[in-house]
mmCIF file of C-alpha atoms and ligand atoms in Angstrom:
data_model
loop_
_atom_site.group_PDB
_atom_site.id
_atom_site.type_symbol
_atom_site.label_atom_id
_atom_site.label_comp_id
_atom_site.label_asym_id
_atom_site.label_seq_id
_atom_site.Cartn_x
_atom_site.Cartn_y
_atom_site.Cartn_z
ATOM 1 C CA MET A 21 158.523 -56.062 61.310
ATOM 2 C CA THR A 22 160.452 -56.173 64.522
ATOM 3 C CA ARG A 23 158.687 -55.444 67.740
ATOM 4 C CA THR A 24 159.277 -52.281 69.693
ATOM 5 C CA ILE A 25 158.578 -53.685 73.120
ATOM 6 C CA THR A 26 160.978 -55.187 75.640
ATOM 7 C CA PHE A 27 160.142 -57.285 78.680
ATOM 8 C CA VAL A 28 161.893 -58.334 81.840
ATOM 9 C CA HIS A 29 160.256 -61.037 83.894
ATOM 10 C CA GLY A 30 160.330 -63.155 87.003
ATOM 11 C CA ALA A 31 158.677 -66.556 87.348
ATOM 12 C CA ALA A 32 158.014 -69.019 90.145
ATOM 13 C CA THR A 33 156.091 -72.225 90.615
ATOM 14 C CA HIS A 34 155.433 -74.305 93.718
ATOM 15 C CA THR A 35 153.590 -77.518 94.549
ATOM 16 C CA GLY A 36 151.878 -75.824 97.483
ATOM 17 C CA GLN A 37 151.229 -77.263 100.933
ATOM 18 C CA LEU A 38 148.760 -80.080 100.211
ATOM 19 C CA ARG A 39 149.341 -81.504 96.745
ATOM 20 C CA ARG A 40 152.033 -84.092 96.129
ATOM 21 C CA VAL A 41 152.638 -83.194 92.501
ATOM 22 C CA ASN A 42 152.914 -79.872 90.726
ATOM 23 C CA GLN A 43 150.591 -80.100 87.718
ATOM 24 C CA ASP A 44 151.133 -76.462 86.786
ATOM 25 C CA ALA A 45 153.675 -75.567 84.137
ATOM 26 C CA PHE A 46 155.066 -72.366 82.732
ATOM 27 C CA GLY A 47 157.223 -71.402 79.795
ATOM 28 C CA VAL A 48 159.172 -68.386 78.618
ATOM 29 C CA GLY A 49 160.196 -67.736 75.022
ATOM 30 C CA ASP A 50 161.370 -64.692 73.099
ATOM 31 C CA GLY A 51 158.677 -62.189 74.033
ATOM 32 C CA VAL A 52 156.272 -65.008 74.956
ATOM 33 C CA PHE A 53 155.055 -66.133 78.394
ATOM 34 C CA VAL A 54 152.770 -69.075 79.162
ATOM 35 C CA VAL A 55 151.087 -70.467 82.291
ATOM 36 C CA ALA A 56 149.174 -73.766 82.252
ATOM 37 C CA ASP A 57 147.336 -75.565 85.058
ATOM 38 C CA GLY A 58 146.798 -79.253 84.321
ATOM 39 C CA LEU A 59 143.683 -81.183 85.217
ATOM 40 C CA GLY A 60 142.985 -84.871 85.183
ATOM 41 C CA GLY A 61 143.754 -87.873 87.300
ATOM 42 C CA HIS A 62 147.070 -89.550 88.034
ATOM 43 C CA ASN A 63 149.934 -87.858 86.240
ATOM 44 C CA ALA A 64 147.859 -86.695 83.304
ATOM 45 C CA GLY A 65 147.474 -83.115 84.501
ATOM 46 C CA GLU A 66 151.173 -82.470 84.523
ATOM 47 C CA VAL A 67 151.513 -84.109 81.099
ATOM 48 C CA ALA A 68 148.770 -81.877 79.694
ATOM 49 C CA SER A 69 150.185 -78.640 81.098
ATOM 50 C CA ALA A 70 153.739 -79.459 79.970
ATOM 51 C CA LEU A 71 152.569 -80.424 76.465
ATOM 52 C CA ALA A 72 150.510 -77.275 76.131
ATOM 53 C CA VAL A 73 153.351 -74.986 77.193
ATOM 54 C CA GLU A 74 155.726 -76.752 74.807
ATOM 55 C CA ALA A 75 153.251 -76.413 71.935
ATOM 56 C CA VAL A 76 152.603 -72.706 72.536
ATOM 57 C CA LEU A 77 156.343 -71.995 72.650
ATOM 58 C CA ALA A 78 156.876 -74.046 69.467
ATOM 59 C CA GLY A 79 154.050 -72.230 67.706
ATOM 60 C CA THR A 80 155.473 -68.824 68.577
ATOM 61 C CA ALA A 81 159.203 -69.573 68.236
ATOM 62 C CA ASP A 82 159.467 -67.517 65.033
ATOM 63 C CA GLY A 83 157.301 -64.720 66.428
ATOM 64 C CA VAL A 84 153.646 -64.114 65.606
ATOM 65 C CA GLU A 85 152.234 -61.780 62.979
ATOM 66 C CA GLY A 86 149.095 -60.948 64.884
ATOM 67 C CA PRO A 87 146.520 -61.991 67.467
ATOM 68 C CA GLU A 88 144.900 -64.572 65.172
ATOM 69 C CA GLN A 89 148.155 -66.477 64.787
ATOM 70 C CA PHE A 90 148.604 -66.423 68.559
ATOM 71 C CA GLY A 91 145.144 -67.898 69.016
ATOM 72 C CA ASN A 92 146.045 -70.558 66.480
ATOM 73 C CA ALA A 93 149.160 -71.461 68.463
ATOM 74 C CA VAL A 94 146.959 -72.126 71.505
ATOM 75 C CA GLY A 95 144.569 -74.044 69.236
ATOM 76 C CA ALA A 96 147.509 -76.202 68.117
ATOM 77 C CA ALA A 97 148.362 -76.807 71.772
ATOM 78 C CA ASN A 98 144.776 -77.972 72.267
ATOM 79 C CA ARG A 99 145.164 -80.454 69.421
ATOM 80 C CA ALA A 100 148.512 -81.704 70.763
ATOM 81 C CA VAL A 101 147.049 -82.416 74.205
ATOM 82 C CA PHE A 102 143.892 -83.976 72.753
ATOM 83 C CA ASP A 103 145.855 -86.243 70.387
ATOM 84 C CA ALA A 104 148.144 -87.388 73.209
ATOM 85 C CA SER A 105 145.117 -88.170 75.376
ATOM 86 C CA GLN A 106 143.683 -90.377 72.614
ATOM 87 C CA GLN A 107 146.888 -92.388 72.228
ATOM 88 C CA ASP A 108 147.308 -93.443 75.855
ATOM 89 C CA THR A 109 144.433 -94.621 78.053
ATOM 90 C CA GLY A 110 146.373 -93.402 81.108
ATOM 91 C CA LEU A 111 146.110 -89.892 79.716
ATOM 92 C CA HIS A 112 142.497 -90.049 78.617
ATOM 93 C CA GLY A 113 140.472 -87.014 79.646
ATOM 94 C CA MET A 114 143.455 -84.867 80.523
ATOM 95 C CA GLY A 115 143.281 -81.166 79.944
ATOM 96 C CA THR A 116 144.802 -77.920 81.024
ATOM 97 C CA THR A 117 144.161 -74.221 81.306
ATOM 98 C CA VAL A 118 146.380 -71.926 79.266
ATOM 99 C CA THR A 119 146.964 -68.222 79.559
ATOM 100 C CA ALA A 120 149.723 -66.614 77.542
ATOM 101 C CA ILE A 121 150.976 -63.269 76.297
ATOM 102 C CA VAL A 122 153.115 -62.328 73.316
ATOM 103 C CA ALA A 123 154.564 -59.079 72.006
ATOM 104 C CA LEU A 124 153.161 -58.297 68.560
ATOM 105 C CA PRO A 125 155.372 -56.858 65.808
ATOM 106 C CA GLY A 126 155.185 -53.309 64.614
ATOM 107 C CA PRO A 127 154.823 -49.918 66.268
ATOM 108 C CA GLY A 128 152.534 -49.272 69.204
ATOM 109 C CA GLY A 129 153.805 -51.812 71.717
ATOM 110 C CA ARG A 130 150.865 -54.165 71.249
ATOM 111 C CA VAL A 131 150.596 -57.316 73.324
ATOM 112 C CA ALA A 132 148.261 -60.229 72.561
ATOM 113 C CA VAL A 133 146.791 -62.137 75.496
ATOM 114 C CA ALA A 134 145.292 -65.606 75.023
ATOM 115 C CA ASN A 135 143.157 -67.551 77.470
ATOM 116 C CA VAL A 136 141.336 -70.849 77.897
ATOM 117 C CA GLY A 137 140.179 -71.823 81.397
ATOM 118 C CA ASP A 138 140.641 -70.071 84.732
ATOM 119 C CA SER A 139 144.289 -69.197 84.891
ATOM 120 C CA ARG A 140 144.469 -65.435 84.528
ATOM 121 C CA THR A 141 146.394 -62.638 82.918
ATOM 122 C CA SER A 142 146.031 -59.304 84.672
ATOM 123 C CA LEU A 143 147.595 -55.913 84.111
ATOM 124 C CA TYR A 144 148.931 -53.614 86.791
ATOM 125 C CA ARG A 145 149.050 -50.110 85.348
ATOM 126 C CA ALA A 146 149.627 -46.870 87.234
ATOM 127 C CA GLY A 147 148.255 -48.300 90.461
ATOM 128 C CA ASP A 148 145.243 -50.023 88.925
ATOM 129 C CA PHE A 149 144.836 -53.792 88.910
ATOM 130 C CA ILE A 150 142.955 -54.766 85.761
ATOM 131 C CA ARG A 151 141.781 -58.266 84.879
ATOM 132 C CA VAL A 152 142.456 -58.838 81.194
ATOM 133 C CA THR A 153 141.183 -62.388 80.758
ATOM 134 C CA LYS A 154 137.750 -63.670 81.625
ATOM 135 C CA ASP A 155 137.537 -67.088 83.301
ATOM 136 C CA HIS A 156 135.830 -69.979 81.562
ATOM 137 C CA SER A 157 134.211 -71.230 84.727
ATOM 138 C CA ARG A 158 130.789 -72.014 86.127
ATOM 139 C CA VAL A 159 131.189 -69.190 88.643
ATOM 140 C CA GLN A 160 131.914 -66.668 85.883
ATOM 141 C CA GLU A 161 128.787 -67.865 84.043
ATOM 142 C CA MET A 162 126.751 -67.378 87.207
ATOM 143 C CA ILE A 163 128.132 -63.850 87.566
ATOM 144 C CA ASP A 164 127.358 -63.106 83.906
ATOM 145 C CA ALA A 165 123.815 -64.405 84.380
ATOM 146 C CA GLY A 166 123.347 -62.226 87.450
ATOM 147 C CA GLU A 167 122.791 -65.274 89.667
ATOM 148 C CA ILE A 168 125.577 -64.239 92.023
ATOM 149 C CA SER A 169 127.476 -61.003 92.473
ATOM 150 C CA PRO A 170 131.211 -60.736 91.738
ATOM 151 C CA ASP A 171 131.693 -60.410 95.500
ATOM 152 C CA ASP A 172 130.414 -63.982 95.911
ATOM 153 C CA GLU A 173 133.155 -65.400 93.705
ATOM 154 C CA TRP A 174 135.683 -65.808 96.507
ATOM 155 C CA GLY A 175 135.515 -69.331 97.930
ATOM 156 C CA HIS A 176 132.430 -70.269 95.912
ATOM 157 C CA PRO A 177 131.794 -74.062 95.910
ATOM 158 C CA TYR A 178 131.747 -74.065 92.087
ATOM 159 C CA GLY A 179 135.016 -72.147 92.085
ATOM 160 C CA ASN A 180 136.986 -74.832 90.301
ATOM 161 C CA VAL A 181 134.380 -76.002 87.775
ATOM 162 C CA LEU A 182 135.674 -75.127 84.313
ATOM 163 C CA THR A 183 133.497 -74.605 81.260
ATOM 164 C CA ARG A 184 136.387 -74.650 78.801
ATOM 165 C CA ALA A 185 139.851 -76.236 78.833
ATOM 166 C CA VAL A 186 142.639 -77.116 76.441
ATOM 167 C CA GLY A 187 142.815 -80.763 75.320
ATOM 168 C CA LEU A 188 139.335 -82.063 76.141
ATOM 169 C CA GLU A 189 137.932 -81.780 72.598
ATOM 170 C CA PRO A 190 139.532 -81.753 69.127
ATOM 171 C CA HIS A 191 138.902 -78.011 68.889
ATOM 172 C CA VAL A 192 138.594 -75.263 71.450
ATOM 173 C CA GLU A 193 137.599 -71.632 71.261
ATOM 174 C CA VAL A 194 140.486 -69.424 72.358
ATOM 175 C CA ASP A 195 139.858 -65.925 73.690
ATOM 176 C CA VAL A 196 142.455 -63.432 72.445
ATOM 177 C CA TYR A 197 142.716 -59.855 73.669
ATOM 178 C CA VAL A 198 145.013 -57.098 72.396
ATOM 179 C CA ILE A 199 146.480 -54.545 74.795
ATOM 180 C CA THR A 200 148.544 -51.519 73.855
ATOM 181 C CA ALA A 201 151.282 -51.742 76.442
ATOM 182 C CA GLU A 202 152.844 -48.733 78.076
ATOM 183 C CA PRO A 203 156.259 -48.421 79.736
ATOM 184 C CA ARG A 204 156.025 -49.515 83.387
ATOM 185 C CA ASP A 205 153.033 -51.748 82.718
ATOM 186 C CA ARG A 206 153.294 -55.001 84.640
ATOM 187 C CA PHE A 207 151.514 -58.147 83.476
ATOM 188 C CA LEU A 208 150.713 -60.948 85.894
ATOM 189 C CA LEU A 209 150.052 -64.463 84.589
ATOM 190 C CA CYS A 210 149.028 -66.929 87.291
ATOM 191 C CA SER A 211 147.237 -70.156 88.042
ATOM 192 C CA ASP A 212 144.236 -70.348 90.367
ATOM 193 C CA GLY A 213 146.550 -71.485 93.176
ATOM 194 C CA LEU A 214 147.358 -67.791 93.622
ATOM 195 C CA ILE A 215 143.922 -66.358 92.848
ATOM 196 C CA ASP A 216 142.070 -68.660 95.256
ATOM 197 C CA GLU A 217 144.427 -67.957 98.163
ATOM 198 C CA VAL A 218 145.301 -64.283 97.930
ATOM 199 C CA ARG A 219 142.810 -61.474 97.510
ATOM 200 C CA GLU A 220 143.189 -59.178 94.542
ATOM 201 C CA GLU A 221 143.970 -56.109 96.656
ATOM 202 C CA ASP A 222 146.822 -57.998 98.326
ATOM 203 C CA ILE A 223 148.131 -59.182 94.953
ATOM 204 C CA ALA A 224 148.011 -55.596 93.698
ATOM 205 C CA GLU A 225 149.839 -54.379 96.800
ATOM 206 C CA ALA A 226 152.630 -56.931 96.212
ATOM 207 C CA LEU A 227 152.867 -55.905 92.552
ATOM 208 C CA TRP A 228 153.351 -52.334 93.708
ATOM 209 C CA ARG A 229 155.754 -53.097 96.556
ATOM 210 C CA HIS A 230 158.237 -55.477 94.891
ATOM 211 C CA ARG A 231 159.829 -53.713 91.958
ATOM 212 C CA ASP A 232 162.097 -56.584 90.952
ATOM 213 C CA PRO A 233 159.908 -59.007 88.954
ATOM 214 C CA GLN A 234 161.613 -62.156 90.260
ATOM 215 C CA GLU A 235 161.368 -60.945 93.856
ATOM 216 C CA CYS A 236 157.708 -60.136 93.206
ATOM 217 C CA ALA A 237 156.945 -63.560 91.711
ATOM 218 C CA ASP A 238 158.631 -65.299 94.634
ATOM 219 C CA ARG A 239 156.712 -63.150 97.124
ATOM 220 C CA LEU A 240 153.351 -63.915 95.489
ATOM 221 C CA VAL A 241 154.057 -67.656 95.690
ATOM 222 C CA ASP A 242 155.041 -67.245 99.348
ATOM 223 C CA MET A 243 151.793 -65.377 100.040
ATOM 224 C CA ALA A 244 149.725 -68.202 98.528
ATOM 225 C CA ASN A 245 151.596 -70.762 100.606
ATOM 226 C CA GLU A 246 151.204 -68.682 103.761
ATOM 227 C CA ALA A 247 147.448 -68.536 103.080
ATOM 228 C CA GLY A 248 147.223 -72.331 102.951
ATOM 229 C CA GLY A 249 148.752 -73.394 99.640
ATOM 230 C CA HIS A 250 145.824 -75.691 98.850
ATOM 231 C CA ASP A 251 146.768 -75.939 95.179
ATOM 232 C CA ASN A 252 149.811 -75.676 92.954
ATOM 233 C CA ILE A 253 150.875 -72.057 92.481
ATOM 234 C CA THR A 254 152.443 -70.530 89.384
ATOM 235 C CA VAL A 255 153.224 -66.878 88.747
ATOM 236 C CA ILE A 256 154.957 -64.939 85.974
ATOM 237 C CA VAL A 257 155.495 -61.203 86.466
ATOM 238 C CA VAL A 258 156.283 -59.443 83.180
ATOM 239 C CA ASP A 259 157.449 -55.817 83.141
ATOM 240 C CA VAL A 260 157.227 -53.655 80.038
ATOM 241 C CA LEU A 261 160.428 -51.688 79.680
ATOM 242 C CA ALA A 262 159.579 -49.696 76.571
ATOM 243 C CA GLY A 263 156.502 -49.377 74.453
ATOM 244 C CA ASP A 264 156.475 -47.160 71.402
ATOM 245 C CA ALA A 265 155.851 -43.995 73.370
ATOM 246 C CA ALA A 266 158.839 -42.345 71.733
HETATM 247 MG MG1 MG B 310 145.126 -74.974 89.986
#
C-alpha cells in the first residue's frame, strides 16, 4: 500500500560554539527522517551516531509496514553500534540517541515516531507545541517520580544523564508512537543542543514565524548558537503537505 502523506523538510547541523567535533548526525530517506546524538569519548560518539543513522535508513529503505517494523529498524541500529563497539577497543562504550519518524503506508496519514535517549520529536499543530517523545533521562525519571516539577527541568545538573541509549547493550527497548498527521502539521526532530539552549516557547515561536522549513531549521540552529552553543545542534523541520483528509 502506498502512503498518502507527503513531506517537505529542512535540516541543519552545527558543531556549536564550544565543541571541536560534531558528534550529532542526521539522515533523510524517502519519507524517513533521523536525528542521532553520539556519546562516548574520542571520536566514538560521531561513529555511533553516523552508524545509527545509516542503519535506520538501511532498515527503512524499502518502506515500513507498520510501527513494529520501524522499532525493529532502530533495534537493528542498536545492534550495529553495539557490534562495532565490541570490535574496536577505541570504540568501546560508544552509544547514541536516536529519534526518527517515518510515514506509514495506507490511508489516514499515519506517522510512526521512534525514540531512544533524549533527542526529541515534537509536533507543532495549529499553534500548539506538543512533545511526542519522552526522554530517557534521569531528569525525566525524577519528574515521573514527582521528585522535581517539570519546571525544574531547565538547566538541571542531571540534565544530560541518560537512562537509555542506542549501542550500549546488545538489545534496547525502543519507544514507538503513532500520530495521525494532518495537513500543515510540522514535526521537529532535534538534539539536546537545541533543547538545552532555547526555551520551548521560543522554539514554538520560530516554528510559527519561519514558514520555509529550511529557513526555520537554520534559524533554530542560529538561536542555539546565539544562546551559547554549548553542544552540537541538529534540527530537522518536517512539514506535512497532505494527509488523507480528502
Ligand atoms: Mg547533545
